[in-house]
Each structure stands twice: as C-alpha cells, then as structure tokens.
GROMACS .gro file of C-alpha atoms in nm:
model
  135
    1MET     CA    1   0.000   0.000   0.000
    2PHE     CA    2   0.286   0.236   0.085
    3ARG     CA    3   0.465   0.173  -0.246
    4ALA     CA    4   0.151   0.228  -0.455
    5THR     CA    5   0.073   0.548  -0.263
    6ALA     CA    6   0.427   0.685  -0.299
    7GLU     CA    7   0.441   0.608  -0.672
    8THR     CA    8   0.096   0.759  -0.727
    9LEU     CA    9   0.165   1.087  -0.547
   10SER     CA   10   0.512   1.128  -0.700
   11THR     CA   11   0.398   1.047  -1.054
   12ILE     CA   12   0.093   1.273  -1.060
   13ALA     CA   13   0.270   1.561  -0.885
   14ALA     CA   14   0.562   1.543  -1.132
   15ASP     CA   15   0.327   1.567  -1.430
   16PRO     CA   16   0.338   1.927  -1.561
   17GLU     CA   17  -0.033   1.902  -1.639
   18HIS     CA   18  -0.106   1.876  -1.266
   19LEU     CA   19   0.173   2.029  -1.053
   20GLY     CA   20   0.502   1.971  -1.234
   21ALA     CA   21   0.705   1.942  -0.917
   22GLU     CA   22   0.888   1.694  -0.700
   23ILE     CA   23   0.704   1.657  -0.372
   24GLY     CA   24   0.785   1.515  -0.033
   25PHE     CA   25   0.537   1.345   0.197
   26PHE     CA   26   0.497   1.088   0.468
   27ALA     CA   27   0.220   0.839   0.533
   28VAL     CA   28   0.083   0.677   0.848
   29LEU     CA   29  -0.089   0.339   0.840
   30HIS     CA   30  -0.421   0.312   1.021
   31THR     CA   31  -0.573  -0.034   1.050
   32TRP     CA   32  -0.909   0.051   1.205
   33GLY     CA   33  -1.192   0.282   1.112
   34GLN     CA   34  -1.399   0.498   1.349
   35ASN     CA   35  -1.639   0.208   1.405
   36LEU     CA   36  -1.343  -0.008   1.520
   37LEU     CA   37  -1.375  -0.244   1.224
   38PHE     CA   38  -1.069  -0.356   1.031
   39HIS     CA   39  -1.015  -0.092   0.763
   40PRO     CA   40  -0.650  -0.053   0.658
   41HIS     CA   41  -0.581   0.287   0.505
   42LEU     CA   42  -0.309   0.551   0.490
   43HIS     CA   43  -0.314   0.912   0.600
   44CYS     CA   44  -0.065   1.121   0.402
   45VAL     CA   45   0.086   1.453   0.502
   46VAL     CA   46   0.183   1.643   0.189
   47PRO     CA   47   0.303   2.004   0.156
   48GLY     CA   48   0.102   2.244  -0.060
   49GLY     CA   49   0.342   2.225  -0.352
   50GLY     CA   50   0.684   2.101  -0.449
   51VAL     CA   51   1.027   2.181  -0.585
   52SER     CA   52   1.064   2.252  -0.958
   53PRO     CA   53   1.239   1.981  -1.165
   54ASP     CA   54   1.558   2.190  -1.182
   55GLY     CA   55   1.546   2.249  -0.805
   56SER     CA   56   1.551   2.626  -0.840
   57ARG     CA   57   1.208   2.726  -0.706
   58TRP     CA   58   0.900   2.628  -0.511
   59ILE     CA   59   0.586   2.553  -0.712
   60PRO     CA   60   0.272   2.603  -0.501
   61CYS     CA   61  -0.044   2.410  -0.573
   62ARG     CA   62  -0.365   2.589  -0.661
   63PRO     CA   63  -0.556   2.733  -0.364
   64ARG     CA   64  -0.766   2.469  -0.187
   65PHE     CA   65  -0.666   2.208  -0.447
   66PHE     CA   66  -0.364   1.978  -0.449
   67LEU     CA   67  -0.404   1.704  -0.710
   68PRO     CA   68  -0.714   1.568  -0.891
   69VAL     CA   69  -0.873   1.289  -0.688
   70ARG     CA   70  -1.000   1.097  -0.992
   71VAL     CA   71  -0.653   1.087  -1.147
   72LEU     CA   72  -0.495   0.984  -0.816
   73SER     CA   73  -0.749   0.711  -0.749
   74CYS     CA   74  -0.723   0.564  -1.099
   75LEU     CA   75  -0.343   0.540  -1.088
   76PHE     CA   76  -0.341   0.415  -0.727
   77ARG     CA   77  -0.592   0.139  -0.805
   78ARG     CA   78  -0.384   0.023  -1.105
   79LEU     CA   79  -0.056   0.024  -0.910
   80PHE     CA   80  -0.203  -0.138  -0.599
   81LEU     CA   81  -0.370  -0.420  -0.791
   82THR     CA   82  -0.059  -0.480  -1.000
   83ILE     CA   83   0.172  -0.493  -0.698
   84ALA     CA   84  -0.066  -0.711  -0.495
   85TRP     CA   85  -0.136  -0.955  -0.779
   86ARG     CA   86   0.234  -0.991  -0.863
   87LYS     CA   87   0.325  -1.049  -0.495
   88HIS     CA   88   0.051  -1.312  -0.473
   89LEU     CA   89   0.181  -1.494  -0.780
   90GLU     CA   90   0.543  -1.473  -0.666
   91ALA     CA   91   0.450  -1.603  -0.319
   92ARG     CA   92   0.307  -1.913  -0.485
   93ALA     CA   93   0.657  -1.979  -0.625
   94LEU     CA   94   0.530  -2.006  -0.981
   95ALA     CA   95   0.765  -2.024  -1.274
   96PRO     CA   96   0.817  -1.690  -1.454
   97ALA     CA   97   0.633  -1.828  -1.759
   98SER     CA   98   0.328  -1.906  -1.542
   99ILE     CA   99   0.335  -1.557  -1.390
  100ARG     CA  100   0.350  -1.407  -1.741
  101ARG     CA  101   0.051  -1.615  -1.855
  102LYS     CA  102  -0.155  -1.521  -1.550
  103LEU     CA  103  -0.073  -1.149  -1.582
  104SER     CA  104  -0.161  -1.171  -1.951
  105ALA     CA  105  -0.495  -1.336  -1.870
  106LEU     CA  106  -0.568  -1.071  -1.608
  107SER     CA  107  -0.483  -0.798  -1.859
  108SER     CA  108  -0.720  -0.955  -2.114
  109LEU     CA  109  -0.998  -0.965  -1.856
  110PHE     CA  110  -0.955  -0.596  -1.776
  111ASP     CA  111  -0.943  -0.509  -2.148
  112TYR     CA  112  -1.276  -0.687  -2.188
  113LEU     CA  113  -1.425  -0.505  -1.887
  114CYS     CA  114  -1.293  -0.169  -2.012
  115GLU     CA  115  -1.455  -0.225  -2.353
  116ARG     CA  116  -1.789  -0.275  -2.179
  117ASN     CA  117  -1.738   0.026  -1.950
  118ALA     CA  118  -1.751  -0.203  -1.646
  119VAL     CA  119  -1.420  -0.060  -1.519
  120VAL     CA  120  -1.214   0.247  -1.598
  121GLY     CA  121  -0.863   0.160  -1.707
  122ASN     CA  122  -0.676  -0.166  -1.722
  123PRO     CA  123  -0.473  -0.197  -1.399
  124VAL     CA  124  -0.224  -0.438  -1.554
  125ASP     CA  125  -0.186  -0.274  -1.895
  126GLY     CA  126   0.182  -0.223  -1.965
  127VAL     CA  127   0.294  -0.418  -1.659
  128LYS     CA  128   0.650  -0.543  -1.694
  129ARG     CA  129   0.622  -0.916  -1.704
  130PRO     CA  130   0.903  -1.143  -1.578
  131ILE     CA  131   1.171  -1.228  -1.831
  132ALA     CA  132   1.132  -1.580  -1.963
  133ASN     CA  133   1.401  -1.827  -1.885
  134ASN     CA  134   1.395  -2.185  -2.000
  135GLN     CA  135   1.204  -2.343  -1.712
   0.00000   0.00000   0.00000
C-alpha cells in the first residue's frame, strides 16, 4: 500500500499538467476505522506544492486544491492491484512463464471489462512481465 501510494503521489505531482514538481510526503498506516472495524488505510501529510524539476524554485499548488482525486485514485488502483497480484503470484513460487501467462490473462480480462465500461482503465496494462528463462 505504501509503495503504490508513494508512486501515485510522486507520478501525478511530477506531471506538468497537474503540478510539475517533486514533492515530499509521509504516510501513516491506520488499520481501524472509526467504528473499530478492520479498515486498513493511509493518512498522508503532503506540503502544498513542491520543488521545480531543476530544483531552483518552489511551485505552489492551486488554492484549496492539491491534485485531482480521480486521477490519483485511478493510478493508485492500477498500481495497488498490479503490486498485490504480482506479490501473490510470486509467493506461490510459480515459474516466470506461469506468472506471465496469469498477468496476460488478467490484462485480457480488464481489457474486456474496459470495452464494456464495467471498469475504468486496465490496472495491468503495460505491466512489466518477468523475463522468460527456459524453465
């Protein structure tokens, strides 16, 4: 969860269309919600801007607006699912060829769902698949 969050915030903030800056932040893991039910989530503390790519100036975010929630949530969902699915497959000690086939099948499923507007974006599209070795 931390890796997907860090990659999401850094990627979207660095995009000149959104902020165009390198940001810093920290996140705290909470495992329970207000109703004391298991609900793992992160709280992130992020400054209201970031350092320009050349490091010469501070770029503030727009007033009362940091980064677009829809863009953040779409990228986070893709990264989180990709990381979690890959970890699951690797934990099963599958051969790299099996992992590639399963990631390919998952990608095909999401392509199908995207075509039918059942989901927005394929979370495994463009995922780097393990290099094949003769196993």
